[in-house]
Coordinates of C-alpha atoms and ligand atoms in Angstrom, one line a residue:
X1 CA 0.0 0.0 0.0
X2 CA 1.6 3.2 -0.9
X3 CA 2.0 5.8 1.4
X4 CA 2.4 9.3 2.1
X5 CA 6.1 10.3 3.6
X6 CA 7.4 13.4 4.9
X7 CA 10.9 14.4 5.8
X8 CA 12.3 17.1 7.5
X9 CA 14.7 18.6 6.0
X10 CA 17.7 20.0 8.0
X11 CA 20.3 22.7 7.2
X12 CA 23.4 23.5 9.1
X13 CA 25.9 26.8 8.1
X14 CA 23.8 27.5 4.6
X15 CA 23.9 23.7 3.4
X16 CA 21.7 20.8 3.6
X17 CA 22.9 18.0 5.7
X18 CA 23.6 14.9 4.2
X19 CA 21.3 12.6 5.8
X20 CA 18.4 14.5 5.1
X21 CA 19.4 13.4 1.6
X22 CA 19.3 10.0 2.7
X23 CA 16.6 10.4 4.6
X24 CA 14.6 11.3 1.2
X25 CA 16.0 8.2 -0.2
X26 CA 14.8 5.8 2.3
X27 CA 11.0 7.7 1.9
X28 CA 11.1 7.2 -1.6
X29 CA 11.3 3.3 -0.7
X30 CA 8.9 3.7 2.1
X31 CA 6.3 5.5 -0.1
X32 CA 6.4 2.5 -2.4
X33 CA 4.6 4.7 -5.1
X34 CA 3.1 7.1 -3.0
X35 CA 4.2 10.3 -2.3
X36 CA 8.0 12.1 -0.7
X37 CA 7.0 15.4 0.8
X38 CA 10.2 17.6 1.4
X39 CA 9.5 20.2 4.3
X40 CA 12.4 23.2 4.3
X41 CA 12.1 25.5 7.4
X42 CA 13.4 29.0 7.7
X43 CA 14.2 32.2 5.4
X44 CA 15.9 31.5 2.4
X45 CA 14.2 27.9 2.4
X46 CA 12.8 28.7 -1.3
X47 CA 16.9 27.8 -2.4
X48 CA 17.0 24.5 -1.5
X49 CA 14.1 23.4 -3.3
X50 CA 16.2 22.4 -6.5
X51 CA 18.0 20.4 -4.3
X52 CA 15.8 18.4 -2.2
X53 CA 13.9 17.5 -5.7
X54 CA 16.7 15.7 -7.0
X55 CA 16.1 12.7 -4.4
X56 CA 13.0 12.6 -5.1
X57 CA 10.3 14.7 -3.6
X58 CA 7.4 15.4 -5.0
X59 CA 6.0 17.7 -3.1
X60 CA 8.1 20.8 -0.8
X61 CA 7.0 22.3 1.4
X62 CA 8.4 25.7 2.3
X63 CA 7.9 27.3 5.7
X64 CA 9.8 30.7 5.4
X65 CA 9.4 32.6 8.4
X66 CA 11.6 34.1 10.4
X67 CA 10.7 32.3 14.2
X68 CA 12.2 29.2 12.2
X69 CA 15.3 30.8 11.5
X70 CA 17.2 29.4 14.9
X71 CA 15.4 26.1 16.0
X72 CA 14.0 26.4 18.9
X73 CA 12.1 22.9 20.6
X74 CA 8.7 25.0 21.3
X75 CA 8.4 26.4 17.8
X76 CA 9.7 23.5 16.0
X77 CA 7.5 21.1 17.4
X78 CA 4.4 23.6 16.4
X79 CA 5.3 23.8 12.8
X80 CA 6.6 20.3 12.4
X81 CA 3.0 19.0 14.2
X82 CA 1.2 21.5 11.9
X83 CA 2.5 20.3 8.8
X84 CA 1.8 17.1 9.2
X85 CA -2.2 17.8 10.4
X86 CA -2.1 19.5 7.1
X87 CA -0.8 16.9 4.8
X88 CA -2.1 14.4 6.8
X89 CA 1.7 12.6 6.4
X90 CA 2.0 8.8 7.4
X91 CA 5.2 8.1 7.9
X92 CA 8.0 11.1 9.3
X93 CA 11.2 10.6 8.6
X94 CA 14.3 12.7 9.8
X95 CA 18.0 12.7 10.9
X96 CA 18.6 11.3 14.1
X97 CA 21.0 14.5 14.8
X98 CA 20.6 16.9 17.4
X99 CA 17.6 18.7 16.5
X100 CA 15.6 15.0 15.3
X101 CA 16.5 14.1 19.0
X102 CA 14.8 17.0 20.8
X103 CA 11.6 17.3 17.8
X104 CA 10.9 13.3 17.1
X105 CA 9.8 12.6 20.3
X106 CA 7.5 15.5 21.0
X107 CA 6.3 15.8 18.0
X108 CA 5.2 11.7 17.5
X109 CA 3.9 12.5 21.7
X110 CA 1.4 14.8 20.2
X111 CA -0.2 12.4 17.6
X112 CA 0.1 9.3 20.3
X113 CA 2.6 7.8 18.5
X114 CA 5.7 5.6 18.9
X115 CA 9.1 6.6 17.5
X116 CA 12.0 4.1 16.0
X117 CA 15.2 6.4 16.9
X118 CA 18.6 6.1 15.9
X119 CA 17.5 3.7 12.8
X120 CA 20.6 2.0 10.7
X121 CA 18.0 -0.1 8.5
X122 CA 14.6 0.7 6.9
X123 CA 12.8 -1.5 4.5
X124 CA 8.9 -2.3 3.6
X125 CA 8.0 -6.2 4.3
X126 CA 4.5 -7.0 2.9
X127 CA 3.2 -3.6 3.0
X128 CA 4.8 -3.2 7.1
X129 CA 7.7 -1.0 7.6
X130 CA 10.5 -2.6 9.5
X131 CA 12.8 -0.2 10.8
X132 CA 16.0 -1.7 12.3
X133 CA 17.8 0.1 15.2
X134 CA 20.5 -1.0 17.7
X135 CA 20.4 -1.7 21.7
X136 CA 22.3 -2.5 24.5
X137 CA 25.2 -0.1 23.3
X138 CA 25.3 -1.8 20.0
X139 CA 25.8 -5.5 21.2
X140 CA 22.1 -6.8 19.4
X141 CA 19.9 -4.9 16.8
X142 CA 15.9 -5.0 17.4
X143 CA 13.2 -4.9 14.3
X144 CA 10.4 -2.8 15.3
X145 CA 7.1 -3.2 12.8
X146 CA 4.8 -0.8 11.9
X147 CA 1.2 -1.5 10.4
X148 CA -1.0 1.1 11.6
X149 CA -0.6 4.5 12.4
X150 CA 1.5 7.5 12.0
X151 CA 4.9 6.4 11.8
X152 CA 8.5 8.4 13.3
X153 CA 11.4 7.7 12.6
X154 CA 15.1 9.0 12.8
X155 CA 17.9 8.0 10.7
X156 CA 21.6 7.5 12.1
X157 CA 23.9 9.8 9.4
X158 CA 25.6 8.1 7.0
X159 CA 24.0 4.6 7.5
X160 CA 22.0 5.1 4.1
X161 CA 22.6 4.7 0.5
X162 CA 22.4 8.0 -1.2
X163 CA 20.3 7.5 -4.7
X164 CA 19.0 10.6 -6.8
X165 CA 15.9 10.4 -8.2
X166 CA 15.2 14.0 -9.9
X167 CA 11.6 15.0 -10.4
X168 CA 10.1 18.2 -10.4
X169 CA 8.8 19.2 -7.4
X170 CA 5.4 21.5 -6.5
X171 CA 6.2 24.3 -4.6
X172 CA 3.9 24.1 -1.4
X173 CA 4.5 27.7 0.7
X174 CA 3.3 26.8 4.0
X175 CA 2.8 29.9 7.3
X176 CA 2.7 27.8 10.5
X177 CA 0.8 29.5 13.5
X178 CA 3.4 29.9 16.3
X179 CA 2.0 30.4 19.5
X180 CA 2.8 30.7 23.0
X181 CA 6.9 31.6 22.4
X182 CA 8.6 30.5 25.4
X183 CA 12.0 30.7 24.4
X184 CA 13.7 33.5 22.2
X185 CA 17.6 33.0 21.1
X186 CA 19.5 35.9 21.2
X187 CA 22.8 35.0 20.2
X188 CA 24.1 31.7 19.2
X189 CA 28.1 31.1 20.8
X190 CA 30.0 28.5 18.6
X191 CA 32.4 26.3 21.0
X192 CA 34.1 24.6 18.2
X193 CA 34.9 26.5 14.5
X194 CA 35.2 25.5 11.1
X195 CA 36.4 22.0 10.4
X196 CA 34.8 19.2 9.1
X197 CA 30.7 18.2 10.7
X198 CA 32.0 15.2 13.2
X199 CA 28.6 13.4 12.6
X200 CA 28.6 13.5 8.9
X201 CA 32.3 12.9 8.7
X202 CA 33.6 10.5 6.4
X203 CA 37.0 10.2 7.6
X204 CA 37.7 10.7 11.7
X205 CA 40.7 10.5 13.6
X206 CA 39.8 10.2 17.2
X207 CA 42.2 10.4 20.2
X208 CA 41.7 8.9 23.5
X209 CA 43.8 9.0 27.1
X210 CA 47.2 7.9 25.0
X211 CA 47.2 11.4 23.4
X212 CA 48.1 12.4 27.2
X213 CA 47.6 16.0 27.1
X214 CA 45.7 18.9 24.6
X215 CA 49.2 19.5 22.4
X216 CA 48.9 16.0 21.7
X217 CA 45.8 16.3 19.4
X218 CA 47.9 18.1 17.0
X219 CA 49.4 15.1 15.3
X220 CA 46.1 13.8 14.6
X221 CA 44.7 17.1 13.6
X222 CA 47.1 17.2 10.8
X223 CA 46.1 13.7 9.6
X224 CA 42.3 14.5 9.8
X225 CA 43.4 17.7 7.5
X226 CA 45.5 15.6 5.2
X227 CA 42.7 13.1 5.1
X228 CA 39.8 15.6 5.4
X229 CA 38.6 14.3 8.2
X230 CA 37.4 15.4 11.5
X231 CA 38.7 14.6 14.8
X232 CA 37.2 12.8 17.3
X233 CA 37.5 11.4 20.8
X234 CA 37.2 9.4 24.1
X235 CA 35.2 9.8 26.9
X236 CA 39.2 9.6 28.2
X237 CA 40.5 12.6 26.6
X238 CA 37.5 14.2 27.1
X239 CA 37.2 14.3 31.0
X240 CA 40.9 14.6 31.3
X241 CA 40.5 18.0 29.6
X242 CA 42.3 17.3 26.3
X243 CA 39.5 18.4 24.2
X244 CA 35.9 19.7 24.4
X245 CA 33.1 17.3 25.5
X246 CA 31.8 18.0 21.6
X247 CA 34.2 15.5 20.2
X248 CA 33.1 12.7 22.3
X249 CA 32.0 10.0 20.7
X250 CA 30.2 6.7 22.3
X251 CA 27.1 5.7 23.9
X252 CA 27.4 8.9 25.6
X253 CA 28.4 11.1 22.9
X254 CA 28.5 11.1 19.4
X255 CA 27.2 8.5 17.4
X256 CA 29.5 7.7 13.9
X257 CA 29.8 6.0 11.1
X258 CA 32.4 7.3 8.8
X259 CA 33.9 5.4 5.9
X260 CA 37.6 5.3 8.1
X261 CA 37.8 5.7 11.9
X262 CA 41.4 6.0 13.0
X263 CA 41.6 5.1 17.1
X264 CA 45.2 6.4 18.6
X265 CA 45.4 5.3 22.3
X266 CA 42.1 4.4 23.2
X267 CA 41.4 1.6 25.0
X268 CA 38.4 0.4 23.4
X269 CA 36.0 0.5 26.0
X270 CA 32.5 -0.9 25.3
X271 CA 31.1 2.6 26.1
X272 CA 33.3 3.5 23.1
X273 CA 32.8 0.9 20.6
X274 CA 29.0 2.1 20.6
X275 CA 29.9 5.3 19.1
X276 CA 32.2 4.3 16.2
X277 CA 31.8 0.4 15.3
X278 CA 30.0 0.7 12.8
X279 CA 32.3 2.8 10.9
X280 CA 33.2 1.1 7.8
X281 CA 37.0 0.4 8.3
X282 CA 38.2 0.8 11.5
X283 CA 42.4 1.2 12.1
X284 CA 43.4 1.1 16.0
X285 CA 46.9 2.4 16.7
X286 CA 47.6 1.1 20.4
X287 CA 50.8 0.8 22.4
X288 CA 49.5 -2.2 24.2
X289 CA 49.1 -5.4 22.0
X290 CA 46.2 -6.6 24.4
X291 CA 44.2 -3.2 23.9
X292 CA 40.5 -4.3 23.4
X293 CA 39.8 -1.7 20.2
X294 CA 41.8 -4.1 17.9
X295 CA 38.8 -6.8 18.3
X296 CA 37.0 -4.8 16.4
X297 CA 39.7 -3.3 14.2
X298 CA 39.9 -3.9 10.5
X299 CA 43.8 -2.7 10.5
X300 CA 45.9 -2.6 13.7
X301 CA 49.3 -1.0 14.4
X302 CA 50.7 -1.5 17.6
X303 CA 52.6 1.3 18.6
X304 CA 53.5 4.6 19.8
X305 CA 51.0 6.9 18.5
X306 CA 52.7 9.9 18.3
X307 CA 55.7 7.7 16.1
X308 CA 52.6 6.3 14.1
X309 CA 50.5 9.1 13.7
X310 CA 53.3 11.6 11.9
X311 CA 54.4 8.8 10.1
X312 CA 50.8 8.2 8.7
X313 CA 50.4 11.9 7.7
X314 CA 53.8 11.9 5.8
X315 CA 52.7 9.2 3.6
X316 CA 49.4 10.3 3.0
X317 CA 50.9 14.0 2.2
X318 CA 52.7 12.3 -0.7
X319 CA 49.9 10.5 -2.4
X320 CA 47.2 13.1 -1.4
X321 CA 48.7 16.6 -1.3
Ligands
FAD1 P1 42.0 4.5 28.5 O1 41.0 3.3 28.7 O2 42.8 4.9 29.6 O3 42.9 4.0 27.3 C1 44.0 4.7 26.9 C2 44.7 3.8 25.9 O4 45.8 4.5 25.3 C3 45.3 2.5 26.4 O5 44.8 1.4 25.7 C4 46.8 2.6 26.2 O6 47.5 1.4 25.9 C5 46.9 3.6 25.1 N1 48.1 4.4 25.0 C6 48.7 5.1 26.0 N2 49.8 5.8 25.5 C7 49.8 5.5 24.2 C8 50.7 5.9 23.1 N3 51.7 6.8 23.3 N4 50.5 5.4 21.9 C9 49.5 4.5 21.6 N5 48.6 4.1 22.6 C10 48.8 4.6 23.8 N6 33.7 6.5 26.8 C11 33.7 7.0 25.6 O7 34.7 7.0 24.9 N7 32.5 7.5 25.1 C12 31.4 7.5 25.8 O8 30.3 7.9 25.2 C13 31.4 6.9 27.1 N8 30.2 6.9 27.8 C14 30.2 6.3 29.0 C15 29.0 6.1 29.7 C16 29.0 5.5 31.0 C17 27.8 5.4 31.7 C18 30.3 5.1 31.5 C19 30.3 4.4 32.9 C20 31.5 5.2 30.8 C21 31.5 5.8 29.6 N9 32.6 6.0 28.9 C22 32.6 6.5 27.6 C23 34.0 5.7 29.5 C24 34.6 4.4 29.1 O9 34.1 3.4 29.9 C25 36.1 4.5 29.2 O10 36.5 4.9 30.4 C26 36.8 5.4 28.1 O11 36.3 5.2 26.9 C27 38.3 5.3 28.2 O12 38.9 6.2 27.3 P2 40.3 5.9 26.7 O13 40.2 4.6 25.9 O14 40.7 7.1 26.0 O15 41.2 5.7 27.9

């Protein structure tokens, strides 16, 4: 039975993110025929309807106001719940990022609805959709069915094939009724600058404890620019003030899954491996042979990092640069 699917589209810095690309890919499965709404919040929204047509949406809407400029939880939630009511959407789809962790849940609480979060699989089995997420930090995936009812969903970044599908798209504009604002934003304070989205990052070289103090992140700051990467970290280098609490990734940070995670002296704690083991290949660079991070590793070196990490970037500078 075909169905009607809407995503929300995020932006970060002027861009699209990626897995709202992907997230239009998986709706264009999950609609099996019917129809991919697109719905693009905030001024200047009217730009990036070119884009989101070409992975097939048939429909965008376009909420251009200027309360959706900054995303706030209240006024989110009011638009998101009020587009939906209007297009009477079955199935929601969006990036389990930041903001699809603070709207999903409030917004699928206001239709009394459950929400799949953090989804690495999505697929339609006789006419159900099956999305599949992980639990227990990773260690067993559950299949959670849906056959009646709205559906929510967020997808883990880049977990999803990316496949364009251009069509032209109609041009819905859209004013959502925003009552009731609680919360105003008045300037927005950037910890970290520039660099390379850690989340969406295809290549990350993450430091834990071994790196043994904030100058020695700079090795592996040159590799992640060599590579164009990001970098990334432990729980480890993270409490013993090496880095900002930003980088973390794990159960209790970021969750990644680039194409190439580089590890340099961490451990390999299960708190840890939750974060990054799905990442595609994984290389562990350890001083201690017994290290539990090269169980999961694709490629291990045991060494001294800051011997293997310089090293690394030399050789990379002289195929890459
Ligand atoms: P360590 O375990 O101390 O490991 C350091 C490693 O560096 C060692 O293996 C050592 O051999 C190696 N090393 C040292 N010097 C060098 C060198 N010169 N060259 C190469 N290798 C070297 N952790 C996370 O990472 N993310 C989370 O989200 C997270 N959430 C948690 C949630 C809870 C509820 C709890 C209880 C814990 C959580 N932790 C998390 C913490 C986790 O259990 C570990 O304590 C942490 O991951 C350890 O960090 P580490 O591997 O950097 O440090």
């Amino acid at each position: 039975m075909s169905k009607k699917v809407l995503v929300f589209v995020e932006s970060k810095d002027g861009k699209l993110r990626n897995v709202s690309f992907e997230a239009l890919t998986v709706a264009k499965q999950l609609a099996g025929g019917g129809e991919v709404i697109a719905a693009l919040f905030g001024t200047g929204a009217t730009e990036f309807v070119q884009e989101v047509s070409q992975y097939g949406s048939n429909k965008v809407y376009v909420l251009e106001n200027e309360a959706l400029v900054t995303y706030t939880t209240d006024v989110y939630t009011q638009a998101l719940c009020q587009v939906i009511e209007d297009l009477q959407a079955e199935v929601i789809l969006m990036g389990h990022t930041a903001i699809g962790k603070d709207v999903a849940p409030r917004v699928a609480a206001r239709f009394g609805a459950g929400l799949a979060s953090d989804c690495i699989g999505a697929d339609l089995e006789n006419g159900d959709i099956v999305f599949t997420r992980p639990i227990y930090a990773g260690k067993a995936f559950q299949k959670k069915v849906f056959n009646q009812g709205k559906v929510f969903a967020t997808l883990r970044p880049n977990n999803f094939e990316l496949k364009e599908n251009p069509v032209q798209a109609e041009v819905v504009p859209f004013q959502p009724v925003i009552k009731d604002l609680r919360t105003i934003v008045k300037e927005i304070v950037r910890k970290t600058t520039g660099g390379v989205d850690l989340s969406e990052a295809k290549v990350i070289i993450s430091g834990g404890r071994g790196v043994k103090s904030k100058d020695g992140f700079q090795p592996l700051q040159e590799l992640a620019e060599v590579l164009g990467g990001a970098v990334g970290a432990s729980r480890g280098a993270c409490d013993a003030d090496f880095c900002d609490y930003a980088l973390q990734i794990g159960q209790t940070g970021k969750v990644v899954t680039p194409d190439l995670y580089i590890a340099c002296g961490i451990s390999g704690a299960i708190q840890h491996l939750a974060g990054m083991s799905n990442s595609k290949v994984i290389v562990a660079i350890n001083k201690d042979p017994e290290a539990p991070i090269f169980q999961v590793a694709d490629y291990g070196i045991v060494g001294d990092l800051f011997e293997v990490v310089p090293l690394l970037t030399e050789e990379f500078k002289k195929v890459l640069v």
